[in-house]
Amino acid sequence: LQEDNLYTLYASWEDEACMVALLSDISVSLLDSPEAPVLNPIVENPTCAGEAFISVENAQEGVVYYLITEDVSQAEDVYARTGLPIVWDAAFVNNHPELQEVFLQVVAFNETTGCRVGSDLFRIEVLDAPGDFELESDGTAVTRDVPLVKCSNSPFDLRIPVSEDGVLYRLYRHSASGGVDRLATLEGNGAEISFSSVTQWPEGDYYVEATFASSGCVGSVAEFAIQLLYSPHHFVPLVLNYTDGLLVVEEKVLNATYTLYFNGEAHPLASIQVSELTDEVAWEVGESGTYYVTAQSPAGCIDESNTITISDITLPVAEYSLVDQVLEYCSGDAGGIDVVLTGTTAGAYYELVKLDDPDNPEVIQIKKGITGVDSLVFNGVEGTHKYSIWVDGSDEDFIIDTDDKTFVVTENTTPSSFLLSRGGAVNSHEITLTGSEEGVWYWLIRNGNFDFEEMPLVGTDSILNFGTVNKPGHYFVIAFGEGGCEAEMEGMANIYQSELVAVNDTLYLSPDDLVGTLDLAENDQFSFIEGLDRYSKDGDANLSFRIVEPAKSGAEASLDELSGMLSYSKLPSFYGEDFLEYRIENQDVPGRESGIGRVVIMVGNKDFNENQSFLLPNAFSPNGDGINDRFVISGLGETEESTLEVFNRWGTIVYRSQGKQYDNSWDGTSNVGAMVSIGKELPNGVYFYVYSVKKNVNGSIQTRNYSGYVELRR
């Protein structure tokens, strides 16, 4: 049908005998239709996994392209693409395995006109590709990020610990010209494979590529780099020469370390490090055998020299002996003792050999005889071990007064240190040591000298007691063990003619006083040693006064540390007896300190005189509970005479103290009077008392009378 023509539609019988016009003047309008999709050639051929993609070569703007499988209709398709270019890339195809190995079609659809056209059916055939693999060298993983560092003359081992069947592993190196050199190809077998056939590994960048032999598909690629460290003699040959008993390395390399080998093992002669090119690298040898030298760089790369075989070396002939010396020392000495060998020969090598195990002699030191000197010293020889001295590997010429030509260096044990007790006063303090060792002798040293009047004590593996000391001085202890080894014990005991004494004292407060002071040093000073113990208010004292037990009443008390002046502030409502405890310590002399001194504080409600107050109770409770059961007058101290008389409210006497002094024994019972039976408990109530006392005050007898009321409450 042509767009510019008019058409009529007829209906007729099969024989066309009769025809009827159904529609006339029919015109045709043509709609835009997209071009049939032309696809990239890769969909027509097998491709490797990860490489297959689909693209529309003649894609048009404004057309929707659908990728349709056999089982998916256009309405259900989820793979639509719009815009240019139209591509389903390799990653998309690889992530949608349902698109592989099935028939597909790309349909172009014009959404405006509804016209659509499809491509020919096609399939994506995917070939297998190798899996990932790892590289190892000497058991360590080889990675792109960490270059492999190797010595230029050392072998290099590159392995694939787990290979894949049917995969070819090709080793490549990037050449200096920018190309790539293939070095080796290995075929995987499911096990470990090695590039051992490659002997040259120059510095540079390398990679290994995995390819399936059957499909040619390339898998992962492992990249790595090699950095070379050159051995010391990479550019200068390491040559060993032998002349007149000397093995010499002629061409030396700075900072290299040279080691001599004899019959395949490291020679006991010390290795030589070249710190300056003028350093000599030579060894004087005295044994027949095979020698070679290795040179090692600071980085650990090693070169090996030629081998030299020496025969018919003449040993020096002489007799060598130990000088007359004591071959023992104390364990406290650092590094053993020095062993002196006499009669040595210049140029000969002398070996100090340990023979604790005769079947496995151990060379400890090697010394070389010096021209003009006929002796040498082996320094710091340790005990307790058996030794011999070999001359160039033989003990034949060694002279010593033992049949087996050996000698023993003995290490005697230095006594262990224990702690000495601190000091005290003459005739009252025992000096002790916290421990001892059996068989060790312990001397008590006074003022730096042995006191030979006192015999030493022998250790018992327990505490030692030197007893009570009867001489003042500074004492310490020295212990003597086996072989005369000695050690001074820790600590010093300072013994003085007298010891510090904190004297008990009493502080009186009158009824109206809230604060009282007391000079403790006034009584304590009689125990001080002149020049040793100092107290002062000026700051040059070495005695320290300190409270160790505070006042029991809760009162505030302070003690001047240097002068010993005590200040006591009582609680306003408190009357009675209080106390605190203190101690004195000499800060300059460890261990010189007093015992505990007690200060009794008497806060009275009655004054005897201006210097003393005492307490007369205003109540007591004689109920047998052991608390305040008697009428006790406290704080008055010793009296010449004292009497107590008690009267009831009718003025009848009910109690009178017996004897010359009232002994604080009234327990609330009657002992006199006509109205109350003697021995009977008095009833609760208030009683009137009269207390008379005579007291010696500074040689003068003074009499005082006191009266008042006391409540008896059971």
XYZ file of C-alpha atoms in Angstrom:
714
model
C 0.000 0.000 0.000
C 1.267 3.441 -0.849
C 0.820 6.375 1.473
C -0.343 8.798 -1.325
C -3.097 6.563 -2.877
C -6.798 5.934 -2.043
C -8.057 2.368 -1.744
C -11.493 0.565 -1.823
C -12.235 -2.658 0.050
C -14.548 -5.197 -1.795
C -16.198 -8.407 -0.711
C -16.950 -11.131 -3.289
C -17.789 -14.759 -3.656
C -15.067 -17.100 -4.601
C -16.007 -17.046 -8.246
C -16.080 -13.265 -8.182
C -19.453 -13.278 -9.821
C -20.755 -10.755 -7.384
C -18.711 -8.001 -5.715
C -19.782 -5.491 -3.095
C -17.747 -2.394 -2.034
C -17.430 -2.367 1.734
C -15.192 0.683 2.218
C -14.107 3.272 -0.249
C -11.570 6.112 -0.227
C -9.265 4.306 2.217
C -5.970 6.132 2.826
C -2.800 4.654 4.410
C -0.451 6.380 6.928
C 2.994 4.838 7.563
C 4.454 4.927 11.174
C 8.147 5.196 12.064
C 9.697 1.803 12.731
C 13.201 1.295 14.334
C 15.933 -0.387 12.393
C 16.554 -4.043 13.001
C 19.377 -4.249 15.644
C 22.817 -5.100 14.309
C 24.843 -6.785 17.096
C 28.600 -6.935 17.763
C 30.409 -9.923 16.250
C 31.456 -11.368 19.639
C 28.019 -12.817 20.302
C 28.467 -15.068 17.307
C 31.582 -16.835 18.635
C 32.634 -18.612 21.856
C 34.311 -16.208 24.325
C 36.195 -16.489 27.596
C 34.526 -16.022 30.939
C 34.532 -12.400 31.940
C 34.980 -11.116 28.366
C 31.529 -11.598 26.699
C 29.469 -8.435 26.062
C 26.519 -7.398 23.827
C 26.296 -4.075 21.973
C 23.950 -2.673 19.289
C 26.066 -1.252 16.482
C 23.207 0.769 14.823
C 21.462 1.949 17.998
C 19.036 4.869 17.549
C 18.171 7.709 19.932
C 14.710 7.461 21.476
C 14.416 3.698 20.910
C 14.177 1.217 23.816
C 16.178 -1.965 23.366
C 15.124 -5.104 25.162
C 17.315 -8.161 25.757
C 14.890 -11.074 25.679
C 15.503 -14.724 26.532
C 13.432 -17.655 25.383
C 11.532 -17.670 28.676
C 10.985 -13.922 29.142
C 8.404 -11.758 27.301
C 8.922 -8.109 26.484
C 6.609 -7.030 29.332
C 8.642 -9.020 31.843
C 12.088 -8.072 30.570
C 14.375 -6.478 33.168
C 17.318 -5.860 30.837
C 16.036 -2.778 28.957
C 18.531 -0.124 27.732
C 17.953 3.415 26.445
C 20.282 6.173 25.372
C 23.475 5.764 23.423
C 25.491 3.623 23.365
C 23.422 0.491 23.893
C 25.716 -2.013 25.668
C 25.344 -4.935 28.050
C 29.003 -4.990 29.218
C 31.180 -7.976 30.239
C 30.613 -7.405 33.955
C 26.831 -7.464 33.412
C 26.962 -10.661 31.365
C 29.365 -12.302 33.796
C 27.051 -11.498 36.737
C 23.974 -12.918 34.954
C 24.757 -16.546 34.196
C 21.102 -17.049 33.089
C 22.036 -15.195 29.864
C 24.717 -17.731 29.004
C 24.185 -20.828 26.858
C 20.536 -19.859 26.012
C 18.914 -18.256 22.916
C 18.640 -14.474 23.156
C 17.179 -11.697 20.984
C 17.544 -7.900 21.094
C 14.271 -6.105 20.273
C 14.150 -2.418 19.269
C 10.860 -0.713 20.324
C 9.581 2.764 19.394
C 7.399 3.750 22.343
C 5.728 6.589 20.329
C 4.520 4.558 17.347
C 4.504 1.168 19.020
C 6.593 -0.281 16.188
C 9.201 -2.841 17.032
C 11.713 -5.058 15.297
C 13.972 -7.811 16.588
C 17.424 -9.129 15.821
C 18.242 -12.653 14.844
C 18.379 -15.182 17.668
C 21.854 -15.758 19.143
C 23.643 -17.560 22.009
C 26.615 -16.535 24.231
C 28.999 -19.462 24.574
C 31.423 -18.958 27.506
C 34.718 -20.762 27.757
C 36.366 -21.645 31.116
C 39.110 -19.357 32.479
C 41.744 -20.232 35.116
C 41.103 -19.464 38.780
C 43.203 -17.301 41.103
C 46.573 -18.611 42.302
C 49.350 -17.601 44.708
C 53.139 -17.369 44.500
C 55.585 -18.323 47.248
C 59.330 -17.990 47.771
C 61.017 -19.896 50.605
C 57.632 -20.428 52.244
C 56.704 -16.721 52.141
C 53.903 -15.277 50.003
C 55.094 -13.200 47.035
C 53.060 -10.045 46.486
C 53.139 -7.069 44.173
C 53.418 -4.641 47.110
C 56.557 -6.097 48.751
C 59.639 -6.463 46.519
C 61.746 -9.584 46.974
C 65.255 -8.750 48.144
C 67.929 -11.341 47.287
C 71.654 -11.550 47.118
C 73.072 -11.459 43.604
C 74.794 -14.820 43.901
C 72.131 -16.692 45.872
C 69.516 -19.038 44.355
C 65.895 -17.928 44.132
C 62.970 -20.283 44.594
C 59.598 -19.316 43.063
C 56.691 -21.741 43.487
C 52.943 -22.028 42.946
C 51.863 -24.060 45.993
C 48.524 -25.143 44.470
C 48.253 -25.291 40.645
C 45.194 -26.045 38.465
C 44.927 -28.946 36.025
C 45.023 -27.927 32.359
C 46.330 -24.432 33.100
C 49.569 -23.057 31.680
C 51.536 -20.722 33.989
C 53.867 -18.440 32.054
C 56.615 -16.420 33.769
C 57.414 -13.040 32.162
C 59.891 -10.259 32.883
C 59.607 -6.654 31.705
C 62.797 -5.991 29.748
C 64.823 -2.787 29.887
C 63.780 -1.969 26.275
C 60.124 -1.859 27.287
C 59.247 -5.296 25.947
C 58.382 -8.505 27.746
C 60.549 -11.634 27.925
C 59.004 -15.034 28.564
C 61.299 -16.976 30.932
C 59.426 -20.254 31.517
C 56.091 -22.072 31.112
C 54.759 -24.649 33.596
C 51.676 -26.834 33.248
C 49.453 -27.153 36.294
C 48.807 -30.596 37.765
C 46.688 -29.847 40.844
C 49.770 -29.824 43.102
C 52.809 -27.626 43.757
C 54.953 -26.591 40.783
C 58.270 -24.688 40.776
C 60.149 -22.422 38.370
C 63.404 -24.138 39.353
C 64.612 -24.251 35.751
C 65.164 -20.475 35.846
C 68.676 -19.853 37.158
C 69.107 -16.161 36.404
C 66.897 -13.660 38.220
C 68.089 -10.158 37.356
C 66.644 -7.166 39.161
C 63.351 -5.975 37.681
C 59.561 -6.440 37.447
C 58.041 -9.895 36.849
C 54.610 -11.443 36.488
C 53.055 -14.903 36.075
C 50.026 -15.325 33.789
C 47.598 -18.272 33.969
C 45.997 -19.524 30.691
C 43.676 -22.472 30.035
C 45.465 -24.681 27.498
C 42.213 -25.905 25.878
C 40.441 -22.552 25.507
C 43.264 -20.044 25.515
C 41.379 -18.018 28.132
C 43.611 -15.960 30.415
C 42.898 -15.842 34.151
C 44.500 -13.877 36.957
C 47.996 -12.411 36.791
C 50.419 -12.312 39.761
C 52.973 -9.487 39.658
C 56.125 -9.062 41.761
C 59.492 -7.318 41.720
C 63.035 -8.416 42.611
C 65.676 -6.156 44.137
C 69.273 -7.383 44.141
C 71.824 -6.972 46.915
C 75.358 -7.541 45.751
C 77.669 -9.774 47.779
C 80.951 -8.167 48.953
C 83.086 -9.622 46.196
C 80.568 -9.437 43.369
C 82.876 -7.089 41.480
C 86.190 -8.004 43.187
C 87.052 -11.754 43.343
C 87.565 -13.233 46.806
C 90.981 -14.904 46.646
C 92.726 -16.633 49.580
C 96.539 -16.968 49.546
C 98.908 -18.876 51.847
C 102.456 -17.619 52.503
C 104.862 -18.405 55.359
C 102.188 -19.742 57.703
C 99.700 -16.960 56.975
C 96.369 -17.253 55.179
C 95.749 -13.831 53.637
C 92.865 -12.141 51.781
C 94.524 -9.670 49.423
C 91.553 -7.700 47.996
C 89.378 -6.524 50.897
C 85.947 -4.916 50.824
C 84.951 -2.232 53.319
C 82.492 -3.335 56.064
C 82.711 -6.996 55.025
C 83.232 -9.671 57.705
C 85.700 -12.473 56.852
C 85.418 -15.902 58.479
C 88.007 -18.677 58.208
C 86.851 -22.292 57.692
C 88.947 -25.376 58.441
C 87.973 -28.808 57.100
C 84.441 -27.552 56.406
C 83.792 -25.981 59.830
C 84.261 -22.475 61.163
C 87.782 -22.112 62.580
C 87.967 -21.037 66.273
C 90.134 -18.075 65.233
C 88.029 -14.942 65.377
C 86.355 -13.487 62.316
C 87.750 -10.164 61.027
C 85.616 -7.160 60.070
C 87.134 -4.575 57.732
C 86.338 -1.101 59.067
C 89.180 0.502 57.088
C 90.789 -0.716 53.867
C 94.158 -0.745 55.647
C 92.915 -3.477 58.019
C 94.776 -6.773 57.673
C 92.723 -9.877 56.898
C 95.101 -12.705 57.764
C 95.266 -15.730 60.043
C 98.332 -17.620 61.251
C 97.546 -21.330 61.157
C 99.429 -24.300 62.494
C 97.419 -27.342 61.417
C 97.407 -29.271 58.176
C 94.063 -29.356 56.445
C 91.736 -27.600 54.013
C 90.959 -23.894 54.419
C 88.688 -21.365 52.757
C 87.208 -17.959 53.656
C 83.754 -16.420 53.415
C 83.025 -12.696 53.154
C 79.661 -11.451 54.417
C 78.147 -8.010 53.783
C 76.138 -6.186 56.486
C 72.994 -7.188 54.589
C 73.947 -10.870 54.886
C 75.110 -11.634 51.333
C 78.023 -14.092 51.288
C 80.918 -14.837 48.911
C 83.167 -17.879 49.239
C 86.870 -17.991 48.343
C 88.966 -20.640 46.704
C 90.074 -23.637 48.819
C 93.672 -24.120 50.003
C 95.043 -27.397 51.329
C 98.060 -27.179 53.659
C 100.181 -30.137 54.708
C 103.393 -30.813 56.760
C 103.099 -27.806 59.136
C 105.806 -27.944 61.811
C 104.512 -27.256 65.329
C 106.668 -25.056 67.572
C 108.647 -27.058 70.125
C 108.653 -25.740 73.699
C 107.340 -26.503 77.163
C 104.458 -24.457 78.508
C 103.312 -24.375 82.098
C 101.015 -22.543 84.488
C 102.713 -20.205 86.932
C 102.296 -20.922 90.633
C 98.849 -19.417 91.157
C 95.627 -20.083 93.045
C 93.028 -21.341 90.581
C 89.956 -20.409 92.572
C 87.868 -17.297 93.126
C 84.711 -16.089 94.839
C 81.422 -15.942 92.959
C 81.126 -12.248 93.698
C 84.152 -11.541 91.477
C 83.100 -10.506 87.968
C 83.973 -12.861 85.109
C 86.128 -15.455 86.886
C 89.922 -15.219 87.205
C 92.914 -14.698 84.919
C 94.984 -17.802 84.139
C 98.633 -17.064 83.227
C 100.593 -19.390 80.925
C 104.409 -19.124 80.838
C 107.031 -20.327 78.335
C 105.023 -19.333 75.265
C 106.431 -19.179 71.735
C 105.875 -16.287 69.360
C 103.467 -17.165 66.545
C 102.075 -20.317 68.182
C 98.368 -20.502 69.019
C 97.320 -21.542 72.520
C 93.815 -22.827 73.123
C 92.074 -22.845 76.510
C 89.890 -25.941 76.278
C 87.021 -26.866 78.626
C 86.964 -30.626 79.308
C 83.891 -31.115 81.517
C 82.794 -33.590 78.847
C 86.028 -35.299 77.622
C 84.266 -36.521 74.490
C 83.234 -32.988 73.517
C 86.095 -30.563 74.263
C 85.086 -26.904 73.993
C 87.597 -24.262 72.938
C 86.937 -21.226 75.168
C 89.752 -18.831 74.221
C 92.600 -18.717 71.701
C 95.732 -16.637 72.293
C 98.709 -16.107 70.011
C 102.264 -16.041 71.300
C 103.872 -12.595 71.023
C 107.455 -11.916 70.000
C 109.585 -10.880 72.968
C 106.988 -11.992 75.556
C 107.177 -15.502 77.004
C 103.757 -15.526 78.700
C 100.111 -14.827 77.977
C 96.886 -14.475 79.956
C 93.532 -16.163 79.522
C 91.142 -13.588 80.969
C 88.035 -14.233 83.030
C 88.233 -18.023 83.194
C 85.067 -19.263 84.892
C 84.692 -22.091 87.406
C 83.939 -24.647 88.542
C 85.218 -26.442 85.388
C 88.047 -28.686 84.213
C 90.438 -27.184 81.649
C 93.548 -27.980 79.650
C 95.743 -25.869 77.366
C 96.405 -27.089 73.854
C 99.212 -25.797 71.674
C 98.015 -25.700 68.065
C 95.483 -28.415 68.836
C 97.657 -30.660 71.057
C 98.299 -30.870 74.819
C 101.563 -32.768 74.280
C 103.879 -29.958 75.404
C 101.675 -28.616 78.218
C 103.369 -29.068 81.625
C 101.288 -29.383 84.814
C 101.464 -31.604 87.863
C 98.490 -33.779 86.875
C 98.658 -37.003 84.924
C 95.874 -36.034 82.501
C 97.329 -32.541 81.876
C 94.216 -30.825 83.164
C 93.524 -28.289 85.875
C 90.377 -27.133 87.649
C 89.274 -23.557 88.169
C 87.023 -23.454 91.222
C 84.312 -20.913 91.904
C 83.649 -20.646 95.639
C 80.264 -19.351 96.657
C 80.194 -15.911 98.239
C 77.889 -15.917 101.304
C 74.409 -14.570 100.748
C 73.434 -11.289 102.331
C 70.990 -11.097 105.236
C 69.630 -8.108 107.169
C 70.982 -7.046 110.570
C 68.524 -5.897 113.219
C 68.336 -2.217 114.125
C 69.966 -0.801 117.231
C 68.972 -0.066 120.783
C 70.463 0.488 124.228
C 73.362 -1.275 125.961
C 72.408 -4.359 127.997
C 68.827 -4.287 126.690
C 69.044 -4.997 122.956
C 69.794 -8.272 121.183
C 71.487 -8.120 117.766
C 70.009 -10.628 115.294
C 70.527 -11.562 111.640
C 67.434 -12.398 109.577
C 69.041 -15.606 108.268
C 72.251 -17.571 107.814
C 73.822 -20.296 105.679
C 74.993 -23.572 107.112
C 78.771 -23.791 107.495
C 79.352 -20.021 107.040
C 81.074 -18.092 109.875
C 79.560 -14.779 110.977
C 81.713 -12.193 112.819
C 80.202 -9.285 114.720
C 82.284 -6.159 113.973
C 82.218 -3.187 116.383
C 83.273 0.268 115.185
C 85.057 -1.299 112.203
C 87.178 -3.750 114.252
C 86.917 -7.429 115.107
C 86.015 -7.968 118.737
C 88.101 -11.055 119.480
C 86.471 -11.388 122.888
C 83.356 -12.430 120.988
C 83.563 -15.707 119.052
C 81.950 -15.888 115.616
C 78.697 -17.769 115.102
C 78.357 -20.621 112.614
C 75.368 -20.457 110.253
C 72.414 -22.759 110.848
C 70.178 -22.004 107.809
C 68.021 -19.927 110.179
C 68.050 -16.689 112.204
C 71.245 -15.933 114.150
C 71.160 -14.217 117.557
C 74.371 -12.536 118.762
C 72.791 -11.906 122.155
C 72.560 -8.778 124.291
C 75.351 -6.275 123.621
C 77.098 -4.696 126.645
C 79.246 -2.174 124.756
C 78.047 0.882 122.900
C 79.115 1.271 119.271
C 78.240 0.740 115.626
C 77.935 -2.972 114.810
C 77.841 -4.826 111.497
C 78.443 -8.473 110.455
C 80.890 -10.019 107.988
C 80.338 -13.593 106.773
C 83.197 -15.904 105.715
C 82.426 -18.888 103.513
C 84.359 -21.611 101.712
C 87.664 -20.516 100.188
C 87.744 -17.385 102.337
C 84.933 -15.739 100.379
C 83.424 -12.967 102.452
C 80.391 -10.710 102.307
C 79.178 -7.887 104.499
C 75.612 -8.258 105.676
C 73.090 -5.488 105.088
C 72.326 -2.957 107.783
C 74.033 -1.642 110.934
C 73.010 -1.906 114.593
C 73.747 1.277 116.526
C 73.990 0.488 120.252
C 73.904 3.408 122.686
C 74.680 3.829 126.370
C 70.989 4.495 127.050
C 67.825 4.306 125.020
C 65.257 6.967 124.380
C 62.401 7.005 126.912
C 59.032 8.685 126.454
C 58.173 9.389 130.121
C 54.563 9.173 131.286
C 53.254 12.595 132.298
C 50.120 14.366 133.589
C 48.446 17.542 132.386
C 45.990 19.250 134.781
C 43.207 21.557 133.623
C 41.244 23.607 136.201
C 37.444 23.804 135.927
C 37.624 27.107 134.055
C 40.387 26.092 131.603
C 39.606 25.056 128.025
C 43.231 24.725 126.829
C 46.327 23.383 128.545
C 49.973 22.966 127.499
C 52.698 20.571 128.667
C 56.432 20.424 127.817
C 56.996 16.675 127.257
C 60.740 17.121 126.680
C 61.144 18.447 130.246
C 60.847 14.922 131.653
C 62.087 13.026 128.560
C 65.418 14.872 128.311
C 67.011 12.814 131.062
C 67.282 9.883 128.570
C 68.808 12.002 125.781
C 72.512 11.532 124.904
C 74.367 14.801 124.524
C 75.529 15.416 120.961
C 73.304 12.611 119.662
C 69.749 13.621 120.578
C 68.666 17.223 119.961
C 65.323 18.961 120.507
C 64.711 22.619 119.825
C 62.147 25.205 118.831
C 64.612 26.747 116.353
C 64.532 24.006 113.696
C 67.961 22.397 114.307
C 66.569 19.361 116.153
C 66.872 15.737 115.066
C 64.315 14.346 117.531
C 60.753 13.898 116.356
C 57.843 13.899 118.856
C 54.651 12.468 117.435
C 51.251 11.387 118.760
C 50.553 7.696 118.083
C 47.197 7.434 119.911
C 44.872 10.500 119.980
C 42.902 11.717 122.999
C 40.087 9.340 123.950
C 37.561 12.098 124.671
C 37.809 13.430 121.126
C 39.533 16.586 122.304
C 41.863 18.347 119.881
C 45.560 17.845 120.699
C 48.683 18.965 118.818
C 52.342 18.158 119.454
C 55.252 20.299 118.196
C 57.453 17.763 116.409
C 60.770 19.499 117.186
C 60.274 20.903 120.709
C 57.910 18.370 122.282
C 55.390 21.031 123.396
C 51.883 19.509 123.744
C 48.702 21.582 123.417
C 45.341 20.103 124.557
C 41.942 21.714 123.867
C 39.158 20.013 125.841
C 35.551 19.692 124.834
C 33.468 22.313 126.747
C 31.278 19.745 128.489
C 34.052 17.273 129.382
C 35.319 16.745 132.925
C 37.292 13.799 134.096
C 40.330 11.790 133.004
C 41.542 11.655 129.394
C 44.797 10.359 127.884
C 46.841 10.197 124.677
C 50.078 8.342 123.699
C 53.239 9.545 121.967
C 56.666 8.365 120.784
C 60.121 9.954 120.246
C 62.379 9.066 117.289
C 65.896 10.190 116.329
C 65.715 11.074 112.631
C 69.483 10.780 112.112
C 69.949 7.333 113.666
C 67.904 4.447 112.251
C 66.362 2.350 114.998
C 66.839 4.869 117.824
C 63.317 5.429 119.071
C 61.448 5.292 122.352
C 58.642 3.122 123.541
C 55.132 4.494 124.010
C 54.670 7.311 126.555
C 51.256 8.155 128.033
C 50.025 11.632 128.943
C 47.061 11.637 131.351
C 44.922 14.755 131.133
C 43.009 15.546 134.298
C 40.138 17.955 133.656
C 38.865 18.565 137.208
C 35.851 20.327 138.650
C 37.724 21.247 141.861
C 41.008 23.102 142.370
C 43.455 21.983 145.028
C 45.806 24.837 144.248
C 46.835 26.848 141.207
C 48.793 23.898 139.787
C 46.377 21.018 140.310
C 42.722 20.233 139.864
C 40.821 17.042 140.540
C 37.364 15.572 140.002
C 34.698 15.118 142.658
C 31.747 13.256 141.062
C 28.255 14.730 141.228
C 26.625 11.339 140.611
C 27.339 7.610 140.626
C 25.311 4.396 140.051
C 26.161 1.489 142.382
C 24.051 -1.090 140.538
C 26.734 -3.781 140.109
C 27.197 -3.364 136.361
C 30.877 -2.548 136.826
C 30.430 0.988 135.543
C 30.609 3.938 137.967
C 29.708 1.677 140.878
C 31.781 3.626 143.451
C 32.250 7.246 144.455
C 35.734 7.786 142.967
C 37.751 10.973 143.512
C 40.324 11.121 140.670
C 43.231 13.306 139.664
C 44.422 14.262 143.131
C 47.315 11.846 143.337
C 48.925 10.868 146.652
C 47.584 12.483 149.828
C 48.820 12.610 153.426
C 45.326 12.246 154.885
C 41.780 12.344 153.535
C 38.277 11.682 154.906
C 34.838 11.503 153.312
C 31.570 11.979 155.238
C 28.112 11.613 153.621
C 24.747 12.896 155.030
C 21.140 12.260 153.989
C 18.617 15.031 153.429
C 17.725 15.125 157.140
C 21.336 15.778 158.025
C 21.991 12.303 159.390
C 25.456 10.879 158.638
C 25.187 7.652 156.640
C 28.823 7.058 155.630
C 32.292 7.880 157.014
C 35.557 6.674 155.413
C 37.786 4.415 157.517
C 41.506 4.719 158.034
C 43.877 7.551 157.356
C 42.863 8.014 153.706
C 39.693 7.696 151.696
C 40.317 4.809 149.282
C 37.471 5.439 146.763
C 35.487 2.509 148.174
C 32.051 3.984 148.979
C 29.563 1.812 147.034
C 26.310 3.456 148.168
C 25.851 1.474 151.399
C 25.666 2.834 154.956
C 28.439 2.184 157.517
C 27.365 4.571 160.274
C 24.214 6.200 161.801
C 21.161 5.370 163.838
C 18.457 5.800 161.226
C 19.886 3.403 158.653
C 21.124 -0.111 159.238
C 24.870 -0.537 158.726
C 25.636 -2.308 155.446
C 22.250 -1.536 153.986
C 22.007 -0.070 150.485
C 21.018 3.564 150.618
C 17.995 4.591 148.572
C 18.201 6.649 145.411
C 18.418 10.324 146.061
C 20.658 13.357 146.605
C 23.232 13.252 149.454
C 25.474 15.911 150.945
C 29.203 15.163 151.323
C 32.185 16.731 153.085
C 35.647 15.837 151.812
C 38.739 16.855 153.806
C 42.252 16.340 152.469
C 45.853 17.028 153.470
C 48.471 16.994 150.678
C 52.224 17.628 150.535
C 52.810 20.410 148.029
C 56.508 21.107 147.462
C 57.344 20.116 151.058
C 54.445 21.982 152.638
C 51.392 20.210 154.139
C 48.251 21.941 152.916
C 44.687 21.201 154.082
C 41.540 21.708 152.015
C 37.859 21.050 152.747
C 35.294 20.459 149.991
C 31.542 19.962 150.242
C 28.774 19.428 147.755
C 25.926 17.209 146.603
C 26.059 13.819 144.879
C 23.173 11.953 143.303
C 22.979 8.224 144.046
C 21.097 6.531 141.244
C 20.943 2.746 140.938
